[in-house]
CSV table of C-alpha atoms and ligand atoms in Angstrom, one decimal:
chain,number,residue,atom,x,y,z
A,1,MET,CA,77.5,61.2,27.9
A,2,ASN,CA,78.7,58.2,28.5
A,3,ASP,CA,77.7,55.7,31.4
A,4,LEU,CA,80.4,57.3,33.7
A,5,SER,CA,79.6,60.4,33.2
A,6,GLY,CA,76.0,60.1,33.3
A,7,HIS,CA,76.5,58.4,36.9
A,8,ALA,CA,78.7,61.7,38.0
A,9,ALA,CA,76.1,63.7,36.9
A,10,GLU,CA,73.5,61.9,38.8
A,11,ARG,CA,76.0,61.7,42.4
A,12,VAL,CA,76.1,65.7,42.0
A,13,ARG,CA,72.4,66.2,41.0
A,14,PRO,CA,71.8,67.7,44.5
A,15,LEU,CA,74.2,70.3,44.2
A,16,VAL,CA,72.4,71.4,41.1
A,17,ARG,CA,69.1,71.4,42.6
A,18,VAL,CA,70.6,74.2,45.4
A,19,ARG,CA,68.5,76.8,44.5
A,20,GLN,CA,67.4,80.5,45.8
A,21,VAL,CA,64.3,80.3,47.9
A,22,ARG,CA,62.4,83.2,49.3
A,23,ASP,CA,59.1,81.9,50.4
A,24,PHE,CA,58.5,79.9,53.6
A,25,LEU,CA,55.9,77.8,55.6
A,26,ASP,CA,54.8,79.1,59.4
A,27,ARG,CA,57.2,75.8,60.4
A,28,GLN,CA,60.0,76.6,62.5
A,29,VAL,CA,63.6,74.8,62.1
A,30,ALA,CA,65.0,72.2,64.3
A,31,ARG,CA,67.9,73.8,66.5
A,32,SER,CA,69.7,70.9,65.8
A,33,GLU,CA,69.3,71.8,62.0
A,34,LEU,CA,70.4,75.0,62.5
A,35,ASP,CA,73.2,73.9,64.7
A,36,ALA,CA,74.2,71.6,61.8
A,37,ILE,CA,73.9,74.2,59.3
A,38,VAL,CA,76.3,76.8,60.9
A,39,ASP,CA,78.9,74.2,61.7
A,40,VAL,CA,79.3,73.5,58.0
A,41,ALA,CA,79.3,77.4,57.3
A,42,ARG,CA,82.1,77.6,59.8
A,43,TRP,CA,84.0,74.9,58.5
A,44,SER,CA,84.2,76.8,54.9
A,45,GLY,CA,87.6,77.2,53.8
A,46,SER,CA,88.8,80.9,53.8
A,47,SER,CA,92.0,83.2,52.7
A,48,SER,CA,94.9,82.0,54.8
A,49,ASN,CA,92.5,80.2,57.1
A,50,SER,CA,91.8,83.9,58.6
A,51,GLN,CA,87.8,82.9,59.0
A,52,PRO,CA,87.1,86.8,59.1
A,53,TRP,CA,83.4,86.1,59.6
A,54,ARG,CA,81.0,85.8,62.7
A,55,PHE,CA,77.6,84.1,62.2
A,56,ILE,CA,74.7,85.5,64.2
A,57,VAL,CA,72.0,82.7,64.4
A,58,MET,CA,68.4,84.1,64.0
A,59,THR,CA,65.0,82.7,65.3
A,60,ASP,CA,63.1,85.0,66.6
A,61,GLY,CA,60.8,85.8,64.2
A,62,ALA,CA,60.1,89.3,65.0
A,63,THR,CA,63.5,90.4,64.8
A,64,ILE,CA,63.7,88.4,61.5
A,65,LYS,CA,61.0,90.7,60.4
A,66,ARG,CA,62.7,93.9,61.3
A,67,LEU,CA,65.8,92.9,59.2
A,68,ALA,CA,63.7,92.1,56.4
A,69,ASP,CA,61.9,95.4,56.6
A,70,ALA,CA,65.4,97.3,57.1
A,71,GLY,CA,66.8,96.1,53.5
A,72,MET,CA,63.7,96.1,51.3
A,73,PRO,CA,63.9,94.7,48.6
A,74,GLN,CA,66.9,92.8,48.6
A,75,THR,CA,65.6,91.3,52.1
A,76,ARG,CA,62.1,90.3,50.8
A,77,GLY,CA,63.1,86.7,51.1
A,78,LEU,CA,63.4,87.1,54.8
A,79,GLN,CA,59.8,88.4,55.2
A,80,THR,CA,58.6,84.5,56.0
A,81,ALA,CA,61.5,83.0,57.3
A,82,PRO,CA,61.3,81.4,60.1
A,83,ALA,CA,65.3,81.2,60.7
A,84,ALA,CA,68.5,83.2,59.5
A,85,VAL,CA,72.1,83.0,59.4
A,86,VAL,CA,73.9,86.2,59.6
A,87,ILE,CA,77.3,86.9,58.0
A,88,ALA,CA,79.1,89.6,59.9
A,89,LEU,CA,82.2,90.9,58.8
A,90,PRO,CA,85.0,93.1,60.0
A,91,ASP,CA,85.2,96.1,57.7
A,92,GLU,CA,89.4,95.8,57.1
A,93,GLN,CA,91.2,98.0,54.8
A,94,GLY,CA,92.8,96.2,52.0
A,95,GLN,CA,90.6,92.7,52.9
A,96,ALA,CA,87.5,93.6,51.0
A,97,VAL,CA,87.4,91.4,48.1
A,98,SER,CA,89.2,88.5,49.9
A,99,HIS,CA,86.4,88.8,52.8
A,100,ALA,CA,83.9,88.9,50.3
A,101,TYR,CA,85.3,85.6,48.9
A,102,ASP,CA,85.1,83.8,52.0
A,103,GLU,CA,81.8,85.0,52.8
A,104,GLY,CA,80.3,83.9,49.5
A,105,ARG,CA,81.5,80.4,50.1
A,106,ALA,CA,80.6,80.2,53.5
A,107,ALA,CA,76.6,81.5,52.1
A,108,GLU,CA,76.7,78.9,49.2
A,109,ARG,CA,77.5,75.9,51.8
A,110,ILE,CA,74.7,77.3,54.1
A,111,LEU,CA,72.5,76.9,50.8
A,112,ILE,CA,73.8,73.3,50.5
A,113,ALA,CA,73.5,72.1,54.3
A,114,ALA,CA,70.1,73.7,54.4
A,115,SER,CA,69.3,71.9,51.2
A,116,SER,CA,70.5,68.2,52.3
A,117,LEU,CA,68.7,68.8,55.3
A,118,GLY,CA,65.3,69.1,53.2
A,119,LEU,CA,65.1,72.5,54.3
A,120,ALA,CA,65.6,75.6,51.5
A,121,ALA,CA,67.4,79.1,52.0
A,122,GLY,CA,68.0,82.3,50.3
A,123,ILE,CA,70.9,85.1,50.2
A,124,SER,CA,69.8,88.5,51.1
A,125,TRP,CA,71.9,91.4,50.4
A,126,VAL,CA,72.0,94.1,53.2
A,127,LEU,CA,72.7,97.5,50.6
A,128,PRO,CA,75.6,99.9,52.2
A,129,ALA,CA,72.5,102.4,52.6
A,130,ASN,CA,70.8,100.0,54.9
A,131,ARG,CA,73.6,98.9,56.9
A,132,GLU,CA,73.9,101.0,59.6
A,133,LYS,CA,70.1,100.1,60.5
A,134,VAL,CA,70.7,96.4,60.4
A,135,GLY,CA,74.0,96.9,62.5
A,136,GLU,CA,71.6,98.1,64.9
A,137,ILE,CA,69.1,95.9,65.4
A,138,LEU,CA,71.9,93.2,65.3
A,139,GLY,CA,74.2,95.1,68.2
A,140,LEU,CA,77.1,94.9,65.9
A,141,PRO,CA,80.4,96.4,67.6
A,142,PRO,CA,82.3,98.9,65.6
A,143,GLY,CA,84.3,97.9,62.6
A,144,TRP,CA,81.9,95.0,62.0
A,145,PHE,CA,79.1,95.3,59.2
A,146,VAL,CA,76.7,92.8,57.4
A,147,ARG,CA,76.0,92.4,54.1
A,148,THR,CA,74.5,88.7,53.5
A,149,ILE,CA,71.6,87.6,55.6
A,150,VAL,CA,70.9,84.1,54.8
A,151,ALA,CA,66.9,83.3,55.2
A,152,VAL,CA,66.5,79.2,56.4
A,153,GLY,CA,63.1,77.3,56.5
A,154,HIS,CA,60.8,74.8,55.2
A,155,PRO,CA,59.7,76.0,51.7
A,156,SER,CA,56.5,76.9,50.6
A,157,GLU,CA,55.1,75.9,47.2
A,158,ALA,CA,55.7,79.4,46.1
A,159,GLY,CA,58.9,79.1,47.1
A,160,LEU,CA,59.6,75.9,45.2
A,161,ARG,CA,58.0,77.5,42.0
A,162,PRO,CA,60.3,78.1,38.9
A,163,LYS,CA,61.4,81.7,38.7
A,164,ALA,CA,62.4,81.4,34.8
A,165,ALA,CA,60.5,79.2,31.7
A,166,PRO,CA,61.7,76.0,31.3
A,167,GLY,CA,65.4,75.7,30.0
A,168,GLN,CA,66.0,79.3,31.1
A,169,ALA,CA,67.2,79.0,34.5
A,170,ARG,CA,70.6,79.2,33.2
A,171,LEU,CA,72.9,80.0,30.3
A,172,PRO,CA,73.1,76.8,28.0
A,173,ARG,CA,76.5,75.4,28.5
A,174,ASN,CA,78.0,76.0,25.6
A,175,GLU,CA,77.7,79.7,26.2
A,176,VAL,CA,79.5,79.3,29.4
A,177,VAL,CA,81.8,76.5,29.5
A,178,PHE,CA,85.0,76.3,26.9
A,179,GLU,CA,87.3,73.7,26.4
A,180,GLU,CA,91.2,74.3,26.3
A,181,LYS,CA,90.9,78.2,25.1
A,182,TRP,CA,88.6,80.5,24.6
A,183,PRO,CA,86.6,80.1,21.4
A,184,GLN,CA,87.4,81.4,18.6
A,185,GLY,CA,86.1,83.9,15.7
B,1,FMN,C1,76.3,87.4,45.5
B,1,FMN,C2,75.0,87.3,45.7
B,1,FMN,C3,73.6,88.5,46.4
B,1,FMN,C4,72.3,88.1,46.0
B,1,FMN,N1,71.5,88.8,46.2
B,1,FMN,C5,70.4,88.8,46.5
B,1,FMN,C6,69.6,89.7,47.3
B,1,FMN,O1,70.0,90.5,47.9
B,1,FMN,N2,68.3,89.6,47.3
B,1,FMN,C7,67.8,88.1,46.9
B,1,FMN,O2,66.3,88.2,46.9
B,1,FMN,N3,68.4,87.4,46.1
B,1,FMN,C8,69.8,87.3,46.0
B,1,FMN,N4,70.6,86.5,45.4
B,1,FMN,C9,69.9,85.3,45.1
B,1,FMN,C10,70.1,85.5,43.2
B,1,FMN,O3,69.1,86.4,42.9
B,1,FMN,C11,69.9,83.9,43.0
B,1,FMN,O4,71.0,83.1,43.1
B,1,FMN,C12,69.8,83.9,41.6
B,1,FMN,O5,68.7,84.6,41.1
B,1,FMN,C13,69.6,82.4,41.3
B,1,FMN,O6,68.6,81.6,41.7
B,1,FMN,P1,68.3,80.2,41.3
B,1,FMN,O7,69.5,79.3,41.4
B,1,FMN,O8,67.1,79.8,42.2
B,1,FMN,O9,68.0,80.3,39.8
B,1,FMN,C14,71.8,86.8,45.4
B,1,FMN,C15,72.7,86.1,44.9
B,1,FMN,C16,74.4,86.1,45.2
B,1,FMN,C17,75.1,85.0,44.7
């Protein structure tokens, strides 16, 4: 690696450090921080700039706990979260893939924004079987559903603990990054 690429790697390191956190301290997130995070989310690009999402900012601990209980085990990361951002989407024929792509872009930006504020975040998926319960808790209108809820908070020590052995968190670079064409032979 030459000096220049080393410098580039250093500059993007904050992005590499954005990880899934599922355990949080019992400490509120400042409203200004949540507002900043959700502004990053709503500025995400989307297909034809359709902005299919609606974001619901959650700070009521009792309601977040109800959401967590409604979607276990996928929603376990919400159990200790002091805040969360719900991504609601319209259930539109033929748009499922496009909306899911847009939703993923927004969700990742929420993780990045939280991390850049010294907070942490984690994605929870609400499985189809649990969507009605979650929709009721959130008072969703007909034609809308929630698949992704992003927990936001101050990470606990447990939440920051590595989830994989050293060197095991991602596939080796040469197994996932190819040059010019698919490796032959
Ligand atoms: C599309 C998608 C769905 C996910 N769903 C869940 C989920 O339901 N519950 C959960 O705890 N984590 C969920 N995750 C988080 C992944 O488990 C996490 O990104 C992965 O383990 C890598 O974590 P790391 O970046 O901390 O290594 C989801 C991630 C993505 C991208």
